[in-house]
PDB file of C-alpha atoms in Angstrom:
ATOM      1  CA  MET P   1       0.079   0.203  -0.270  1.00  0.00           C
ATOM      2  CA  LYS P   2       1.079   3.761  -0.339  1.00  0.00           C
ATOM      3  CA  THR P   3       0.413   7.039   0.776  1.00  0.00           C
ATOM      4  CA  ASN P   4      -2.569   8.406  -1.132  1.00  0.00           C
ATOM      5  CA  PHE P   5      -3.891  12.210  -1.470  1.00  0.00           C
ATOM      6  CA  ILE P   6      -7.371  13.121  -1.212  1.00  0.00           C
ATOM      7  CA  CYS P   7      -9.715  16.261  -1.650  1.00  0.00           C
ATOM      8  CA  PRO P   8     -10.741  17.721   1.481  1.00  0.00           C
ATOM      9  CA  LYS P   9     -14.002  18.589   0.091  1.00  0.00           C
ATOM     10  CA  CYS P  10     -15.218  15.502  -1.928  1.00  0.00           C
ATOM     11  CA  ARG P  11     -12.522  13.048  -0.706  1.00  0.00           C
ATOM     12  CA  GLY P  12     -11.742  12.229  -3.939  1.00  0.00           C
ATOM     13  CA  TYR P  13      -8.416  10.612  -4.877  1.00  0.00           C
ATOM     14  CA  LEU P  14      -5.911  13.230  -6.500  1.00  0.00           C
ATOM     15  CA  ASN P  15      -2.478  10.852  -7.020  1.00  0.00           C
ATOM     16  CA  VAL P  16      -2.093   8.677 -10.030  1.00  0.00           C
ATOM     17  CA  GLY P  17       1.080   6.638 -10.411  1.00  0.00           C
ATOM     18  CA  ASP P  18       3.780   8.790  -9.015  1.00  0.00           C
ATOM     19  CA  LYS P  19       1.983  12.013  -9.216  1.00  0.00           C
ATOM     20  CA  VAL P  20      -0.456  14.396  -7.586  1.00  0.00           C
ATOM     21  CA  ILE P  21      -2.690  15.950  -9.955  1.00  0.00           C
ATOM     22  CA  LEU P  22      -4.460  19.093  -9.391  1.00  0.00           C
ATOM     23  CA  SER P  23      -6.500  21.518 -11.557  1.00  0.00           C
ATOM     24  CA  ILE P  24      -5.250  25.197 -11.432  1.00  0.00           C
ATOM     25  CA  LYS P  25      -5.911  28.638 -12.730  1.00  0.00           C
ATOM     26  CA  ASN P  26      -3.442  31.803 -13.093  1.00  0.00           C
ATOM     27  CA  LYS P  27      -4.012  35.092 -14.310  1.00  0.00           C
ATOM     28  CA  HIS P  28      -2.672  34.369 -17.729  1.00  0.00           C
ATOM     29  CA  ARG P  29      -4.646  31.412 -18.682  1.00  0.00           C
ATOM     30  CA  PRO P  30      -7.748  29.302 -17.778  1.00  0.00           C
ATOM     31  CA  PHE P  31      -7.733  26.003 -15.989  1.00  0.00           C
ATOM     32  CA  GLY P  32      -4.742  23.707 -16.692  1.00  0.00           C
ATOM     33  CA  LEU P  33      -3.352  20.516 -14.745  1.00  0.00           C
ATOM     34  CA  ILE P  34      -0.301  20.663 -12.531  1.00  0.00           C
ATOM     35  CA  LEU P  35       1.635  17.387 -11.783  1.00  0.00           C
ATOM     36  CA  LEU P  36       3.359  17.198  -8.514  1.00  0.00           C
ATOM     37  CA  SER P  37       5.519  15.135  -6.713  1.00  0.00           C
ATOM     38  CA  PRO P  38       4.034  13.142  -3.835  1.00  0.00           C
ATOM     39  CA  VAL P  39       7.386  13.158  -2.201  1.00  0.00           C
ATOM     40  CA  LEU P  40       6.957  16.424   0.709  1.00  0.00           C
ATOM     41  CA  GLY P  41       9.672  18.418   0.115  1.00  0.00           C
ATOM     42  CA  GLU P  42      10.406  17.683  -3.499  1.00  0.00           C
ATOM     43  CA  TYR P  43       9.286  20.809  -5.674  1.00  0.00           C
ATOM     44  CA  LYS P  44       9.549  19.639  -8.843  1.00  0.00           C
ATOM     45  CA  TYR P  45       6.063  20.055 -10.922  1.00  0.00           C
ATOM     46  CA  GLU P  46       5.159  19.574 -14.753  1.00  0.00           C
ATOM     47  CA  VAL P  47       2.418  21.388 -16.619  1.00  0.00           C
ATOM     48  CA  ASN P  48       1.556  21.512 -20.520  1.00  0.00           C
ATOM     49  CA  PRO P  49       4.254  23.475 -21.975  1.00  0.00           C
ATOM     50  CA  SER P  50       1.696  25.697 -23.339  1.00  0.00           C
ATOM     51  CA  TYR P  51       0.805  26.893 -19.793  1.00  0.00           C
ATOM     52  CA  GLU P  52       2.616  29.958 -19.046  1.00  0.00           C
ATOM     53  CA  VAL P  53       4.179  29.876 -15.487  1.00  0.00           C
ATOM     54  CA  GLY P  54       5.955  33.239 -14.312  1.00  0.00           C
ATOM     55  CA  PRO P  55       8.535  33.218 -11.492  1.00  0.00           C
ATOM     56  CA  GLY P  56       6.802  33.896  -8.192  1.00  0.00           C
ATOM     57  CA  GLU P  57       3.400  33.908  -9.824  1.00  0.00           C
ATOM     58  CA  GLU P  58       0.265  32.598  -7.620  1.00  0.00           C
ATOM     59  CA  PHE P  59      -2.042  29.955  -8.842  1.00  0.00           C
ATOM     60  CA  ASP P  60      -5.626  29.233  -7.544  1.00  0.00           C
ATOM     61  CA  PHE P  61      -5.590  25.249  -7.260  1.00  0.00           C
ATOM     62  CA  HIS P  62      -8.776  23.357  -7.073  1.00  0.00           C
ATOM     63  CA  CYS P  63      -9.702  19.614  -7.144  1.00  0.00           C
ATOM     64  CA  PRO P  64      -9.903  18.196 -10.454  1.00  0.00           C
ATOM     65  CA  ASN P  65     -12.665  15.949  -9.454  1.00  0.00           C
ATOM     66  CA  CYS P  66     -15.311  18.390  -7.640  1.00  0.00           C
ATOM     67  CA  HIS P  67     -13.638  21.740  -8.984  1.00  0.00           C
ATOM     68  CA  LYS P  68     -13.772  23.167  -5.438  1.00  0.00           C
ATOM     69  CA  SER P  69     -11.250  25.620  -4.240  1.00  0.00           C
ATOM     70  CA  LEU P  70      -8.543  24.094  -2.144  1.00  0.00           C
ATOM     71  CA  LEU P  71      -7.217  27.671  -0.576  1.00  0.00           C
ATOM     72  CA  VAL P  72      -7.058  27.545   3.329  1.00  0.00           C
ATOM     73  CA  SER P  73      -9.752  29.956   4.370  1.00  0.00           C
ATOM     74  CA  ASP P  74      -7.427  31.572   6.731  1.00  0.00           C
ATOM     75  CA  ASN P  75      -4.589  32.436   4.738  1.00  0.00           C
ATOM     76  CA  GLU P  76      -5.257  32.666   0.983  1.00  0.00           C
ATOM     77  CA  LYS P  77      -1.341  32.154   0.147  1.00  0.00           C
ATOM     78  CA  LEU P  78      -1.752  28.340   1.171  1.00  0.00           C
ATOM     79  CA  VAL P  79      -3.310  25.333  -0.186  1.00  0.00           C
ATOM     80  CA  ARG P  80      -4.549  22.203   1.457  1.00  0.00           C
ATOM     81  CA  VAL P  81      -4.886  18.302   0.835  1.00  0.00           C
ATOM     82  CA  VAL P  82      -5.204  15.303   2.852  1.00  0.00           C
ATOM     83  CA  MET P  83      -2.567  12.905   2.900  1.00  0.00           C
ATOM     84  CA  ILE P  84      -3.504   9.183   4.049  1.00  0.00           C
ATOM     85  CA  GLU P  85      -0.235   7.271   5.010  1.00  0.00           C
ATOM     86  CA  ASP P  86       0.046   3.230   4.711  1.00  0.00           C
ATOM     87  CA  ASN P  87      -1.533   3.083   8.522  1.00  0.00           C
ATOM     88  CA  ASN P  88      -4.739   5.012   7.494  1.00  0.00           C
ATOM     89  CA  LYS P  89      -3.570   8.051   9.447  1.00  0.00           C
ATOM     90  CA  GLU P  90      -4.550  11.182   7.958  1.00  0.00           C
ATOM     91  CA  HIS P  91      -2.573  14.429   7.802  1.00  0.00           C
ATOM     92  CA  TRP P  92      -3.283  17.968   6.540  1.00  0.00           C
ATOM     93  CA  VAL P  93      -0.642  18.703   3.529  1.00  0.00           C
ATOM     94  CA  VAL P  94      -0.409  22.425   3.244  1.00  0.00           C
ATOM     95  CA  PHE P  95       1.929  24.226   0.614  1.00  0.00           C
ATOM     96  CA  SER P  96       2.344  27.425  -0.778  1.00  0.00           C
ATOM     97  CA  ARG P  97       0.336  28.314  -3.957  1.00  0.00           C
ATOM     98  CA  LYS P  98       3.262  30.805  -5.377  1.00  0.00           C
ATOM     99  CA  GLU P  99       5.489  29.204  -8.044  1.00  0.00           C
ATOM    100  CA  GLY P 100       8.992  28.961  -6.563  1.00  0.00           C
ATOM    101  CA  GLU P 101       8.372  29.337  -2.869  1.00  0.00           C
ATOM    102  CA  LYS P 102       9.584  26.073  -1.052  1.00  0.00           C
ATOM    103  CA  CYS P 103       6.954  25.724   1.836  1.00  0.00           C
ATOM    104  CA  THR P 104       5.092  22.787   2.763  1.00  0.00           C
ATOM    105  CA  TYR P 105       3.745  21.360   6.017  1.00  0.00           C
ATOM    106  CA  LYS P 106       2.440  18.114   7.300  1.00  0.00           C
ATOM    107  CA  ILE P 107       0.049  18.575  10.036  1.00  0.00           C
ATOM    108  CA  SER P 108      -1.324  15.804  12.383  1.00  0.00           C
ATOM    109  CA  ASP P 109      -3.355  16.495  15.821  1.00  0.00           C
ATOM    110  CA  GLU P 110       0.086  15.763  17.428  1.00  0.00           C
ATOM    111  CA  SER P 111       2.540  18.040  15.356  1.00  0.00           C
ATOM    112  CA  ILE P 112       3.610  20.046  12.479  1.00  0.00           C
ATOM    113  CA  THR P 113       6.362  19.134  10.391  1.00  0.00           C
ATOM    114  CA  ASP P 114       7.915  21.571   7.711  1.00  0.00           C
ATOM    115  CA  TYR P 115       9.754  21.227   4.435  1.00  0.00           C
ATOM    116  CA  GLY P 116      11.401  23.633   2.446  1.00  0.00           C
ATOM    117  CA  ASP P 117      13.617  26.606   2.740  1.00  0.00           C
ATOM    118  CA  ASP P 118      10.687  29.154   2.868  1.00  0.00           C
ATOM    119  CA  SER P 119       8.729  26.931   5.437  1.00  0.00           C
ATOM    120  CA  HIS P 120       9.393  29.966   8.137  1.00  0.00           C
ATOM    121  CA  ARG P 121       7.206  32.246   6.104  1.00  0.00           C
ATOM    122  CA  TYR P 122       3.768  30.697   7.412  1.00  0.00           C
ATOM    123  CA  ILE P 123       4.612  28.377  10.599  1.00  0.00           C
ATOM    124  CA  ASP P 124       2.980  30.828  12.864  1.00  0.00           C
ATOM    125  CA  PHE P 125      -0.421  30.972  10.925  1.00  0.00           C
ATOM    126  CA  LEU P 126      -0.759  27.165  11.094  1.00  0.00           C
ATOM    127  CA  SER P 127      -2.607  24.622  13.497  1.00  0.00           C
ATOM    128  CA  ALA P 128      -4.677  21.600  12.763  1.00  0.00           C
ATOM    129  CA  SER P 129      -7.955  23.408  14.197  1.00  0.00           C
ATOM    130  CA  MET P 130      -7.593  26.106  11.412  1.00  0.00           C
ATOM    131  CA  LEU P 131      -7.692  23.495   8.589  1.00  0.00           C
ATOM    132  CA  LYS P 132     -11.191  21.731   9.481  1.00  0.00           C
TER     133      LYS P 132
END
């Protein structure tokens, strides 16, 4: 069994093979898809070559299943999904919606684990209760 990522709204699966698939929109393009690594702290991604991605650009992230926004309501600089580990333990995975900002958090009721050089930027805004 492997780690799964699901939408916090519809609980639909977001990962296929070795990628997490989300729908994105930026101010220059309509909706597109982004393929993310399921490894926390790994920031490589893929988009269609015709989908323009500018340095530092912010994206609107949506579930590709239900099309609901994945933004954290208390901090719209961040996006959230649910990660389910092999032992069926669920965690929030929260990450920056800004291209190039290396900032990811794994949040459970017991702890917050941060990843990336920019994770210090939002650590004070995070708690498990704000994500429910």
